[in-house]
Structures are given as structure tokens and as C-alpha cells.
Amino acid sequence: AQTVTQSQPEMSVQEAETVTLSCTYDTSESNYYLFWYKQPPSRQMILVIRQEAYKQQNATENRFSVNFQKAAKSFSLKISDSQLGDTAMYFCAFKVYNTDKLIFGTGTRLQVFP
Amino acid sequence: DVKVTQSSRYLVKRTGEKVFLECVQDMDHENMFWYRQDPGLGLRLIYFSYDVKMKEKGDIPEGYSVSREKKERFSLILESASTNQTSMYLCATHYMTSGTYNEQFFGPGTRLTVL
């Protein structure tokens, strides 16, 4: 069975600073995908960034980037130049290739302070 | 843009009532999902459907059932609501393509309180 662990229930960062959210996972599969989703307060969950396990290059989307360490089964999210609008719950998620089920971590609540 | 809507943002029901949560999507996606979200537990899959009238149990199906009579609509049913079903319920959808990592699109959620 696959599991996803987010060990930081809450984090805070000052505006314009950089913050890293941790995620580890456990699987015996070799082909899979990893995702970070963002859930702003009272708003819909949206995809932030995704990574295919076979790709060695870390995914980047503007201020968001990941550090994917396949051997260590680690998938952290780095947010650069944090903005107030980054305040949200962040979920790490995992999906085996050719399946439909997403497995979520327990989430990290990020607060960005002015 | 994909639009996923849920029938209510907030719902209060009494123990023993039958509760219907509705989810509608406008993008002709095959797969639809129901999750519940609880603090410290993340999102847990209740049921999903990959086609009309097809359903599969997720990780926590007990106490729930689902209905998918039309492709765009996926309903979650609590036959006899209990207080431990007080939670945030999220619907999601995605287009089924083999071997791709297409994202799931989420609705705004329904916060259900069972008294």
C-alpha cells in the first residue's frame, strides 16, 4: 500500500521569504506521479505542480519548485518570494501510473505574514 | 475551464436523516470522486466512478453510497446520517486518459454538520 506523509502540520513565513514544505512517500511501484495541491481558505483546491517519477529534472512553475529525490522517496515544495496569497493548506499527493486514485498526505497549513 | 459545482456549501442535518450531496461537472470527464476531508487526516477517498452507473469503493465507503445516472452528475448519499459523518466533503473529476498524469479538478466542498 502507498502512503504519503507530511510531517509539518503548520508552517509560517514572512512575505518575500522562501519556505519549503516536506513530503515523503512510500511505495514499491516504479512508475508514478507526484502532485502538490493548494487549498486556500474557503476556496477550491487547485493543482500547484506535478512531477513524473521517471523524470530526473525537478518540476518548476514560476515561484514554485520541487526537490524530487526518488531514492529517498522525498518530494518537497519550495515557494520562493512568498506572497500573502500563498496562505493556504498544501497537500502532497501520489498516484500510480495508469490508475485513477490519488493518495493524499495530511496537509501542511502555511501562513504568510506581511 | 473545468467547472465542478456542489449543491451546498454548508449543510446541517439531524442524526438519522438521509442526506444527498450532489456534484456536477461541465467538462465531460469520465472519472468522478468523493472525498471527505478531516483535520489531521487529509483527504480520504469514499467512492469513485469511472462511467455512468459504475462505481468503486474507496478507502472509507462504510455508511455511504453513491449514484451516477448521468455522466455529469455524481451523488453521495448518507442513508442514515451520524455525528461521525460531520466533515468537509469534496467532489473531484478528471478526464480518463491512459498513462497520463492529468490533474483532478475539485469542487468548492460541502461542509456537513450532523447534529
JSON list of C-alpha atoms in Angstrom, two decimals:
[
{"chain": "A", "resi": 1, "resn": "ALA", "atom": "CA", "xyz": [0.00, 0.00, 0.00]},
{"chain": "A", "resi": 2, "resn": "GLN", "atom": "CA", "xyz": [1.14, 3.52, -0.74]},
{"chain": "A", "resi": 3, "resn": "THR", "atom": "CA", "xyz": [1.36, 6.18, 1.93]},
{"chain": "A", "resi": 4, "resn": "VAL", "atom": "CA", "xyz": [2.12, 9.89, 1.87]},
{"chain": "A", "resi": 5, "resn": "THR", "atom": "CA", "xyz": [3.50, 11.69, 4.92]},
{"chain": "A", "resi": 6, "resn": "GLN", "atom": "CA", "xyz": [3.60, 15.42, 5.57]},
{"chain": "A", "resi": 7, "resn": "SER", "atom": "CA", "xyz": [5.38, 15.91, 8.86]},
{"chain": "A", "resi": 8, "resn": "GLN", "atom": "CA", "xyz": [4.75, 19.65, 9.22]},
{"chain": "A", "resi": 9, "resn": "PRO", "atom": "CA", "xyz": [1.14, 20.36, 10.24]},
{"chain": "A", "resi": 10, "resn": "GLU", "atom": "CA", "xyz": [1.72, 24.12, 10.25]},
{"chain": "A", "resi": 11, "resn": "MET", "atom": "CA", "xyz": [4.32, 26.50, 8.94]},
{"chain": "A", "resi": 12, "resn": "SER", "atom": "CA", "xyz": [4.69, 30.23, 8.68]},
{"chain": "A", "resi": 13, "resn": "VAL", "atom": "CA", "xyz": [6.84, 32.51, 6.57]},
{"chain": "A", "resi": 14, "resn": "GLN", "atom": "CA", "xyz": [7.28, 36.21, 6.09]},
{"chain": "A", "resi": 15, "resn": "GLU", "atom": "CA", "xyz": [6.28, 37.79, 2.84]},
{"chain": "A", "resi": 16, "resn": "ALA", "atom": "CA", "xyz": [9.06, 37.69, 0.18]},
{"chain": "A", "resi": 17, "resn": "GLU", "atom": "CA", "xyz": [10.91, 34.91, 2.01]},
{"chain": "A", "resi": 18, "resn": "THR", "atom": "CA", "xyz": [11.35, 31.31, 0.87]},
{"chain": "A", "resi": 19, "resn": "VAL", "atom": "CA", "xyz": [9.70, 28.33, 2.52]},
{"chain": "A", "resi": 20, "resn": "THR", "atom": "CA", "xyz": [9.99, 24.58, 1.94]},
{"chain": "A", "resi": 21, "resn": "LEU", "atom": "CA", "xyz": [7.21, 22.11, 2.67]},
{"chain": "A", "resi": 22, "resn": "SER", "atom": "CA", "xyz": [8.19, 18.48, 3.19]},
{"chain": "A", "resi": 23, "resn": "CYS", "atom": "CA", "xyz": [6.60, 15.35, 1.81]},
{"chain": "A", "resi": 24, "resn": "THR", "atom": "CA", "xyz": [7.74, 11.76, 1.90]},
{"chain": "A", "resi": 25, "resn": "TYR", "atom": "CA", "xyz": [6.01, 8.75, 0.42]},
{"chain": "A", "resi": 26, "resn": "ASP", "atom": "CA", "xyz": [6.28, 5.02, 0.48]},
{"chain": "A", "resi": 27, "resn": "THR", "atom": "CA", "xyz": [5.68, 2.76, -2.50]},
{"chain": "A", "resi": 28, "resn": "SER", "atom": "CA", "xyz": [7.05, -0.30, -4.19]},
{"chain": "A", "resi": 29, "resn": "GLU", "atom": "CA", "xyz": [5.93, 0.99, -7.58]},
{"chain": "A", "resi": 30, "resn": "SER", "atom": "CA", "xyz": [8.47, 2.39, -10.02]},
{"chain": "A", "resi": 31, "resn": "ASN", "atom": "CA", "xyz": [6.11, 4.40, -12.25]},
{"chain": "A", "resi": 32, "resn": "TYR", "atom": "CA", "xyz": [4.09, 7.04, -10.52]},
{"chain": "A", "resi": 33, "resn": "TYR", "atom": "CA", "xyz": [3.26, 10.72, -10.31]},
{"chain": "A", "resi": 34, "resn": "LEU", "atom": "CA", "xyz": [3.51, 13.23, -7.51]},
{"chain": "A", "resi": 35, "resn": "PHE", "atom": "CA", "xyz": [1.49, 16.38, -7.01]},
{"chain": "A", "resi": 36, "resn": "TRP", "atom": "CA", "xyz": [1.19, 19.39, -4.76]},
{"chain": "A", "resi": 37, "resn": "TYR", "atom": "CA", "xyz": [-2.29, 20.82, -4.36]},
{"chain": "A", "resi": 38, "resn": "LYS", "atom": "CA", "xyz": [-3.20, 24.12, -2.71]},
{"chain": "A", "resi": 39, "resn": "GLN", "atom": "CA", "xyz": [-6.44, 24.79, -0.82]},
{"chain": "A", "resi": 40, "resn": "PRO", "atom": "CA", "xyz": [-6.83, 28.50, 0.02]},
{"chain": "A", "resi": 41, "resn": "PRO", "atom": "CA", "xyz": [-9.19, 29.40, 2.89]},
{"chain": "A", "resi": 42, "resn": "SER", "atom": "CA", "xyz": [-12.80, 28.83, 1.78]},
{"chain": "A", "resi": 43, "resn": "ARG", "atom": "CA", "xyz": [-11.73, 28.29, -1.81]},
{"chain": "A", "resi": 44, "resn": "GLN", "atom": "CA", "xyz": [-11.36, 25.35, -4.15]},
{"chain": "A", "resi": 45, "resn": "MET", "atom": "CA", "xyz": [-8.38, 23.04, -4.21]},
{"chain": "A", "resi": 46, "resn": "ILE", "atom": "CA", "xyz": [-6.11, 23.66, -7.18]},
{"chain": "A", "resi": 47, "resn": "LEU", "atom": "CA", "xyz": [-3.07, 21.94, -8.59]},
{"chain": "A", "resi": 48, "resn": "VAL", "atom": "CA", "xyz": [0.21, 23.75, -7.95]},
{"chain": "A", "resi": 49, "resn": "ILE", "atom": "CA", "xyz": [2.78, 21.49, -9.53]},
{"chain": "A", "resi": 50, "resn": "ARG", "atom": "CA", "xyz": [3.28, 17.88, -10.66]},
{"chain": "A", "resi": 51, "resn": "GLN", "atom": "CA", "xyz": [6.19, 15.56, -11.27]},
{"chain": "A", "resi": 52, "resn": "GLU", "atom": "CA", "xyz": [6.58, 12.33, -13.19]},
{"chain": "A", "resi": 53, "resn": "ALA", "atom": "CA", "xyz": [8.73, 9.84, -11.31]},
{"chain": "A", "resi": 54, "resn": "TYR", "atom": "CA", "xyz": [10.77, 8.86, -14.36]},
{"chain": "A", "resi": 55, "resn": "LYS", "atom": "CA", "xyz": [11.90, 12.45, -14.92]},
{"chain": "A", "resi": 56, "resn": "GLN", "atom": "CA", "xyz": [15.06, 13.38, -13.06]},
{"chain": "A", "resi": 57, "resn": "GLN", "atom": "CA", "xyz": [14.60, 17.09, -13.65]},
{"chain": "A", "resi": 58, "resn": "ASN", "atom": "CA", "xyz": [12.70, 18.85, -10.91]},
{"chain": "A", "resi": 59, "resn": "ALA", "atom": "CA", "xyz": [9.45, 20.50, -11.96]},
{"chain": "A", "resi": 60, "resn": "THR", "atom": "CA", "xyz": [9.13, 24.28, -11.74]},
{"chain": "A", "resi": 61, "resn": "GLU", "atom": "CA", "xyz": [6.10, 26.56, -12.05]},
{"chain": "A", "resi": 62, "resn": "ASN", "atom": "CA", "xyz": [7.02, 30.21, -11.59]},
{"chain": "A", "resi": 63, "resn": "ARG", "atom": "CA", "xyz": [7.75, 30.70, -7.86]},
{"chain": "A", "resi": 64, "resn": "PHE", "atom": "CA", "xyz": [7.00, 27.06, -7.06]},
{"chain": "A", "resi": 65, "resn": "SER", "atom": "CA", "xyz": [9.56, 24.31, -7.49]},
{"chain": "A", "resi": 66, "resn": "VAL", "atom": "CA", "xyz": [10.05, 20.81, -6.18]},
{"chain": "A", "resi": 67, "resn": "ASN", "atom": "CA", "xyz": [13.00, 18.85, -4.91]},
{"chain": "A", "resi": 68, "resn": "PHE", "atom": "CA", "xyz": [12.31, 15.29, -6.03]},
{"chain": "A", "resi": 69, "resn": "GLN", "atom": "CA", "xyz": [14.61, 12.68, -4.51]},
{"chain": "A", "resi": 70, "resn": "LYS", "atom": "CA", "xyz": [13.40, 9.35, -5.86]},
{"chain": "A", "resi": 71, "resn": "ALA", "atom": "CA", "xyz": [15.78, 7.15, -3.90]},
{"chain": "A", "resi": 72, "resn": "ALA", "atom": "CA", "xyz": [14.86, 8.89, -0.66]},
{"chain": "A", "resi": 73, "resn": "LYS", "atom": "CA", "xyz": [11.16, 8.97, -1.65]},
{"chain": "A", "resi": 74, "resn": "SER", "atom": "CA", "xyz": [11.03, 12.65, -0.90]},
{"chain": "A", "resi": 75, "resn": "PHE", "atom": "CA", "xyz": [9.08, 15.36, -2.74]},
{"chain": "A", "resi": 76, "resn": "SER", "atom": "CA", "xyz": [9.38, 18.78, -1.12]},
{"chain": "A", "resi": 77, "resn": "LEU", "atom": "CA", "xyz": [7.81, 22.01, -2.36]},
{"chain": "A", "resi": 78, "resn": "LYS", "atom": "CA", "xyz": [9.75, 25.25, -2.34]},
{"chain": "A", "resi": 79, "resn": "ILE", "atom": "CA", "xyz": [7.88, 28.53, -2.54]},
{"chain": "A", "resi": 80, "resn": "SER", "atom": "CA", "xyz": [10.11, 31.49, -3.38]},
{"chain": "A", "resi": 81, "resn": "ASP", "atom": "CA", "xyz": [9.23, 35.13, -2.80]},
{"chain": "A", "resi": 82, "resn": "SER", "atom": "CA", "xyz": [6.22, 34.14, -0.69]},
{"chain": "A", "resi": 83, "resn": "GLN", "atom": "CA", "xyz": [3.08, 36.21, -1.15]},
{"chain": "A", "resi": 84, "resn": "LEU", "atom": "CA", "xyz": [0.06, 36.73, 1.10]},
{"chain": "A", "resi": 85, "resn": "GLY", "atom": "CA", "xyz": [-2.00, 34.82, -1.45]},
{"chain": "A", "resi": 86, "resn": "ASP", "atom": "CA", "xyz": [0.11, 31.73, -0.82]},
{"chain": "A", "resi": 87, "resn": "THR", "atom": "CA", "xyz": [-1.60, 31.35, 2.56]},
{"chain": "A", "resi": 88, "resn": "ALA", "atom": "CA", "xyz": [-3.37, 28.01, 2.23]},
{"chain": "A", "resi": 89, "resn": "MET", "atom": "CA", "xyz": [-3.44, 24.35, 3.10]},
{"chain": "A", "resi": 90, "resn": "TYR", "atom": "CA", "xyz": [-0.99, 22.40, 0.94]},
{"chain": "A", "resi": 91, "resn": "PHE", "atom": "CA", "xyz": [-1.45, 18.73, 0.18]},
{"chain": "A", "resi": 92, "resn": "CYS", "atom": "CA", "xyz": [1.10, 16.36, -1.27]},
{"chain": "A", "resi": 93, "resn": "ALA", "atom": "CA", "xyz": [-0.45, 13.56, -3.36]},
{"chain": "A", "resi": 94, "resn": "PHE", "atom": "CA", "xyz": [0.69, 10.40, -5.11]},
{"chain": "A", "resi": 95, "resn": "LYS", "atom": "CA", "xyz": [-0.74, 8.41, -8.00]},
{"chain": "A", "resi": 96, "resn": "VAL", "atom": "CA", "xyz": [0.47, 5.16, -9.52]},
{"chain": "A", "resi": 97, "resn": "TYR", "atom": "CA", "xyz": [0.84, 5.20, -13.29]},
{"chain": "A", "resi": 98, "resn": "ASN", "atom": "CA", "xyz": [-2.29, 4.05, -15.11]},
{"chain": "A", "resi": 99, "resn": "THR", "atom": "CA", "xyz": [-4.53, 4.21, -12.05]},
{"chain": "A", "resi": 100, "resn": "ASP", "atom": "CA", "xyz": [-7.12, 6.75, -11.06]},
{"chain": "A", "resi": 101, "resn": "LYS", "atom": "CA", "xyz": [-6.73, 7.02, -7.31]},
{"chain": "A", "resi": 102, "resn": "LEU", "atom": "CA", "xyz": [-4.87, 9.88, -5.67]},
{"chain": "A", "resi": 103, "resn": "ILE", "atom": "CA", "xyz": [-3.41, 9.29, -2.24]},
{"chain": "A", "resi": 104, "resn": "PHE", "atom": "CA", "xyz": [-3.11, 12.43, -0.15]},
{"chain": "A", "resi": 105, "resn": "GLY", "atom": "CA", "xyz": [-0.97, 13.42, 2.76]},
{"chain": "A", "resi": 106, "resn": "THR", "atom": "CA", "xyz": [-2.46, 15.05, 5.84]},
{"chain": "A", "resi": 107, "resn": "GLY", "atom": "CA", "xyz": [-1.63, 18.55, 4.69]},
{"chain": "A", "resi": 108, "resn": "THR", "atom": "CA", "xyz": [0.51, 21.50, 5.83]},
{"chain": "A", "resi": 109, "resn": "ARG", "atom": "CA", "xyz": [-1.16, 24.76, 6.76]},
{"chain": "A", "resi": 110, "resn": "LEU", "atom": "CA", "xyz": [1.02, 27.63, 5.54]},
{"chain": "A", "resi": 111, "resn": "GLN", "atom": "CA", "xyz": [0.57, 31.15, 6.85]},
{"chain": "A", "resi": 112, "resn": "VAL", "atom": "CA", "xyz": [2.32, 34.01, 5.07]},
{"chain": "A", "resi": 113, "resn": "PHE", "atom": "CA", "xyz": [2.81, 37.08, 7.26]},
{"chain": "A", "resi": 114, "resn": "PRO", "atom": "CA", "xyz": [3.28, 40.64, 5.98]},
{"chain": "B", "resi": 1, "resn": "ASP", "atom": "CA", "xyz": [-12.03, 25.96, -17.64]},
{"chain": "B", "resi": 2, "resn": "VAL", "atom": "CA", "xyz": [-13.40, 22.93, -15.89]},
{"chain": "B", "resi": 3, "resn": "LYS", "atom": "CA", "xyz": [-16.23, 23.76, -13.58]},
{"chain": "B", "resi": 4, "resn": "VAL", "atom": "CA", "xyz": [-17.15, 21.46, -10.70]},
{"chain": "B", "resi": 5, "resn": "THR", "atom": "CA", "xyz": [-20.06, 22.55, -8.57]},
{"chain": "B", "resi": 6, "resn": "GLN", "atom": "CA", "xyz": [-21.50, 21.11, -5.39]},
{"chain": "B", "resi": 7, "resn": "SER", "atom": "CA", "xyz": [-25.11, 21.62, -4.38]},
{"chain": "B", "resi": 8, "resn": "SER", "atom": "CA", "xyz": [-24.45, 23.23, -1.00]},
{"chain": "B", "resi": 9, "resn": "ARG", "atom": "CA", "xyz": [-21.51, 24.94, 0.72]},
{"chain": "B", "resi": 10, "resn": "TYR", "atom": "CA", "xyz": [-22.95, 24.35, 4.19]},
{"chain": "B", "resi": 11, "resn": "LEU", "atom": "CA", "xyz": [-25.46, 21.77, 5.33]},
{"chain": "B", "resi": 12, "resn": "VAL", "atom": "CA", "xyz": [-26.85, 20.94, 8.76]},
{"chain": "B", "resi": 13, "resn": "LYS", "atom": "CA", "xyz": [-28.73, 17.69, 9.25]},
{"chain": "B", "resi": 14, "resn": "ARG", "atom": "CA", "xyz": [-30.00, 15.63, 12.15]},
{"chain": "B", "resi": 15, "resn": "THR", "atom": "CA", "xyz": [-28.88, 12.15, 13.13]},
{"chain": "B", "resi": 16, "resn": "GLY", "atom": "CA", "xyz": [-30.76, 9.52, 11.17]},
{"chain": "B", "resi": 17, "resn": "GLU", "atom": "CA", "xyz": [-31.69, 11.77, 8.25]},
{"chain": "B", "resi": 18, "resn": "LYS", "atom": "CA", "xyz": [-30.99, 10.72, 4.68]},
{"chain": "B", "resi": 19, "resn": "VAL", "atom": "CA", "xyz": [-28.58, 13.18, 3.11]},
{"chain": "B", "resi": 20, "resn": "PHE", "atom": "CA", "xyz": [-27.83, 13.80, -0.56]},
{"chain": "B", "resi": 21, "resn": "LEU", "atom": "CA", "xyz": [-24.73, 15.65, -1.69]},
{"chain": "B", "resi": 22, "resn": "GLU", "atom": "CA", "xyz": [-24.69, 16.49, -5.36]},
{"chain": "B", "resi": 23, "resn": "CYS", "atom": "CA", "xyz": [-21.75, 17.19, -7.64]},
{"chain": "B", "resi": 24, "resn": "VAL", "atom": "CA", "xyz": [-21.98, 18.40, -11.23]},
{"chain": "B", "resi": 25, "resn": "GLN", "atom": "CA", "xyz": [-19.19, 18.88, -13.76]},
{"chain": "B", "resi": 26, "resn": "ASP", "atom": "CA", "xyz": [-19.37, 20.52, -17.14]},
{"chain": "B", "resi": 27, "resn": "MET", "atom": "CA", "xyz": [-16.35, 19.05, -18.94]},
{"chain": "B", "resi": 28, "resn": "ASP", "atom": "CA", "xyz": [-17.49, 15.59, -19.98]},
{"chain": "B", "resi": 29, "resn": "HIS", "atom": "CA", "xyz": [-14.97, 13.91, -17.69]},
{"chain": "B", "resi": 30, "resn": "GLU", "atom": "CA", "xyz": [-15.33, 10.18, -17.18]},
{"chain": "B", "resi": 31, "resn": "ASN", "atom": "CA", "xyz": [-13.98, 9.92, -13.65]},
{"chain": "B", "resi": 32, "resn": "MET", "atom": "CA", "xyz": [-15.61, 11.46, -10.61]},
{"chain": "B", "resi": 33, "resn": "PHE", "atom": "CA", "xyz": [-14.64, 11.13, -6.95]},
{"chain": "B", "resi": 34, "resn": "TRP", "atom": "CA", "xyz": [-15.98, 11.81, -3.49]},
{"chain": "B", "resi": 35, "resn": "TYR", "atom": "CA", "xyz": [-13.57, 12.58, -0.64]},
{"chain": "B", "resi": 36, "resn": "ARG", "atom": "CA", "xyz": [-14.00, 13.60, 2.92]},
{"chain": "B", "resi": 37, "resn": "GLN", "atom": "CA", "xyz": [-11.52, 16.00, 4.48]},
{"chain": "B", "resi": 38, "resn": "ASP", "atom": "CA", "xyz": [-10.85, 15.99, 8.21]},
{"chain": "B", "resi": 39, "resn": "PRO", "atom": "CA", "xyz": [-8.17, 17.91, 10.15]},
{"chain": "B", "resi": 40, "resn": "GLY", "atom": "CA", "xyz": [-5.07, 15.81, 10.62]},
{"chain": "B", "resi": 41, "resn": "LEU", "atom": "CA", "xyz": [-6.34, 13.11, 8.27]},
{"chain": "B", "resi": 42, "resn": "GLY", "atom": "CA", "xyz": [-6.11, 14.84, 4.90]},
{"chain": "B", "resi": 43, "resn": "LEU", "atom": "CA", "xyz": [-8.40, 13.71, 2.12]},
{"chain": "B", "resi": 44, "resn": "ARG", "atom": "CA", "xyz": [-9.75, 10.19, 2.14]},
{"chain": "B", "resi": 45, "resn": "LEU", "atom": "CA", "xyz": [-11.49, 8.61, -0.82]},
{"chain": "B", "resi": 46, "resn": "ILE", "atom": "CA", "xyz": [-15.05, 7.46, -0.18]},
{"chain": "B", "resi": 47, "resn": "TYR", "atom": "CA", "xyz": [-16.18, 6.31, -3.63]},
{"chain": "B", "resi": 48, "resn": "PHE", "atom": "CA", "xyz": [-15.34, 6.94, -7.23]},
{"chain": "B", "resi": 49, "resn": "SER", "atom": "CA", "xyz": [-16.98, 6.36, -10.58]},
{"chain": "B", "resi": 50, "resn": "TYR", "atom": "CA", "xyz": [-15.37, 5.87, -13.96]},
{"chain": "B", "resi": 51, "resn": "ASP", "atom": "CA", "xyz": [-18.55, 5.79, -16.00]},
{"chain": "B", "resi": 52, "resn": "VAL", "atom": "CA", "xyz": [-22.31, 6.14, -15.77]},
{"chain": "B", "resi": 53, "resn": "LYS", "atom": "CA", "xyz": [-23.78, 3.58, -13.38]},
{"chain": "B", "resi": 54, "resn": "MET", "atom": "CA", "xyz": [-20.28, 2.36, -12.49]},
{"chain": "B", "resi": 55, "resn": "LYS", "atom": "CA", "xyz": [-18.82, 2.81, -9.03]},
{"chain": "B", "resi": 56, "resn": "GLU", "atom": "CA", "xyz": [-15.90, 1.62, -6.98]},
{"chain": "B", "resi": 57, "resn": "LYS", "atom": "CA", "xyz": [-15.38, 1.73, -3.24]},
{"chain": "B", "resi": 58, "resn": "GLY", "atom": "CA", "xyz": [-12.62, 3.91, -1.97]},
{"chain": "B", "resi": 59, "resn": "ASP", "atom": "CA", "xyz": [-10.87, 3.66, 1.35]},
{"chain": "B", "resi": 60, "resn": "ILE", "atom": "CA", "xyz": [-13.78, 4.60, 3.64]},
{"chain": "B", "resi": 61, "resn": "PRO", "atom": "CA", "xyz": [-17.09, 3.61, 1.97]},
{"chain": "B", "resi": 62, "resn": "GLU", "atom": "CA", "xyz": [-18.89, 2.49, 5.13]},
{"chain": "B", "resi": 63, "resn": "GLY", "atom": "CA", "xyz": [-22.05, 4.48, 5.78]},
{"chain": "B", "resi": 64, "resn": "TYR", "atom": "CA", "xyz": [-22.10, 5.96, 2.28]},
{"chain": "B", "resi": 65, "resn": "SER", "atom": "CA", "xyz": [-23.47, 5.08, -1.13]},
{"chain": "B", "resi": 66, "resn": "VAL", "atom": "CA", "xyz": [-23.28, 6.82, -4.49]},
{"chain": "B", "resi": 67, "resn": "SER", "atom": "CA", "xyz": [-25.28, 7.26, -7.64]},
{"chain": "B", "resi": 68, "resn": "ARG", "atom": "CA", "xyz": [-24.23, 8.19, -11.13]},
{"chain": "B", "resi": 69, "resn": "GLU", "atom": "CA", "xyz": [-27.17, 8.19, -13.50]},
{"chain": "B", "resi": 70, "resn": "LYS", "atom": "CA", "xyz": [-25.74, 10.82, -15.83]},
{"chain": "B", "resi": 71, "resn": "LYS", "atom": "CA", "xyz": [-22.14, 11.43, -16.80]},
{"chain": "B", "resi": 72, "resn": "GLU", "atom": "CA", "xyz": [-22.04, 14.95, -15.43]},
{"chain": "B", "resi": 73, "resn": "ARG", "atom": "CA", "xyz": [-23.60, 14.22, -12.04]},
{"chain": "B", "resi": 74, "resn": "PHE", "atom": "CA", "xyz": [-22.29, 12.17, -9.12]},
{"chain": "B", "resi": 75, "resn": "SER", "atom": "CA", "xyz": [-24.25, 11.99, -5.90]},
{"chain": "B", "resi": 76, "resn": "LEU", "atom": "CA", "xyz": [-23.08, 10.95, -2.45]},
{"chain": "B", "resi": 77, "resn": "ILE", "atom": "CA", "xyz": [-25.76, 9.54, -0.18]},
{"chain": "B", "resi": 78, "resn": "LEU", "atom": "CA", "xyz": [-25.69, 9.16, 3.57]},
{"chain": "B", "resi": 79, "resn": "GLU", "atom": "CA", "xyz": [-28.51, 6.70, 4.19]},
{"chain": "B", "resi": 80, "resn": "SER", "atom": "CA", "xyz": [-28.74, 7.49, 7.90]},
{"chain": "B", "resi": 81, "resn": "ALA", "atom": "CA", "xyz": [-26.51, 10.36, 8.91]},
{"chain": "B", "resi": 82, "resn": "SER", "atom": "CA", "xyz": [-24.47, 10.01, 12.07]},
{"chain": "B", "resi": 83, "resn": "THR", "atom": "CA", "xyz": [-22.45, 12.57, 14.03]},
{"chain": "B", "resi": 84, "resn": "ASN", "atom": "CA", "xyz": [-19.17, 10.97, 12.96]},
{"chain": "B", "resi": 85, "resn": "GLN", "atom": "CA", "xyz": [-20.02, 11.91, 9.38]},
{"chain": "B", "resi": 86, "resn": "THR", "atom": "CA", "xyz": [-19.67, 15.59, 10.24]},
{"chain": "B", "resi": 87, "resn": "SER", "atom": "CA", "xyz": [-16.95, 16.65, 7.82]},
{"chain": "B", "resi": 88, "resn": "MET", "atom": "CA", "xyz": [-15.99, 18.57, 4.70]},
{"chain": "B", "resi": 89, "resn": "TYR", "atom": "CA", "xyz": [-16.94, 16.66, 1.55]},
{"chain": "B", "resi": 90, "resn": "LEU", "atom": "CA", "xyz": [-15.09, 17.32, -1.68]},
{"chain": "B", "resi": 91, "resn": "CYS", "atom": "CA", "xyz": [-16.03, 16.20, -5.16]},
{"chain": "B", "resi": 92, "resn": "ALA", "atom": "CA", "xyz": [-13.41, 15.90, -7.88]},
{"chain": "B", "resi": 93, "resn": "THR", "atom": "CA", "xyz": [-13.28, 14.95, -11.51]},
{"chain": "B", "resi": 94, "resn": "HIS", "atom": "CA", "xyz": [-10.73, 14.12, -14.15]},
{"chain": "B", "resi": 95, "resn": "TYR", "atom": "CA", "xyz": [-10.55, 13.10, -17.75]},
{"chain": "B", "resi": 96, "resn": "MET", "atom": "CA", "xyz": [-9.51, 9.49, -18.10]},
{"chain": "B", "resi": 97, "resn": "THR", "atom": "CA", "xyz": [-6.52, 9.11, -20.36]},
{"chain": "B", "resi": 98, "resn": "SER", "atom": "CA", "xyz": [-4.21, 6.17, -20.19]},
{"chain": "B", "resi": 99, "resn": "GLY", "atom": "CA", "xyz": [-0.77, 6.77, -18.78]},
{"chain": "B", "resi": 100, "resn": "THR", "atom": "CA", "xyz": [-1.04, 10.48, -18.20]},
{"chain": "B", "resi": 101, "resn": "TYR", "atom": "CA", "xyz": [-0.86, 12.46, -15.03]},
{"chain": "B", "resi": 102, "resn": "ASN", "atom": "CA", "xyz": [-3.87, 14.59, -15.70]},
{"chain": "B", "resi": 103, "resn": "GLU", "atom": "CA", "xyz": [-4.93, 16.52, -12.65]},
{"chain": "B", "resi": 104, "resn": "GLN", "atom": "CA", "xyz": [-8.09, 16.17, -10.64]},
{"chain": "B", "resi": 105, "resn": "PHE", "atom": "CA", "xyz": [-10.37, 19.22, -10.56]},
{"chain": "B", "resi": 106, "resn": "PHE", "atom": "CA", "xyz": [-12.14, 19.89, -7.30]},
{"chain": "B", "resi": 107, "resn": "GLY", "atom": "CA", "xyz": [-15.45, 21.39, -6.32]},
{"chain": "B", "resi": 108, "resn": "PRO", "atom": "CA", "xyz": [-15.73, 24.03, -3.56]},
{"chain": "B", "resi": 109, "resn": "GLY", "atom": "CA", "xyz": [-16.71, 21.47, -0.93]},
{"chain": "B", "resi": 110, "resn": "THR", "atom": "CA", "xyz": [-19.75, 20.94, 1.28]},
{"chain": "B", "resi": 111, "resn": "ARG", "atom": "CA", "xyz": [-19.30, 21.34, 5.00]},
{"chain": "B", "resi": 112, "resn": "LEU", "atom": "CA", "xyz": [-21.79, 18.94, 6.57]},
{"chain": "B", "resi": 113, "resn": "THR", "atom": "CA", "xyz": [-22.71, 19.10, 10.22]},
{"chain": "B", "resi": 114, "resn": "VAL", "atom": "CA", "xyz": [-24.76, 16.27, 11.69]},
{"chain": "B", "resi": 115, "resn": "LEU", "atom": "CA", "xyz": [-26.42, 17.13, 15.00]}
]
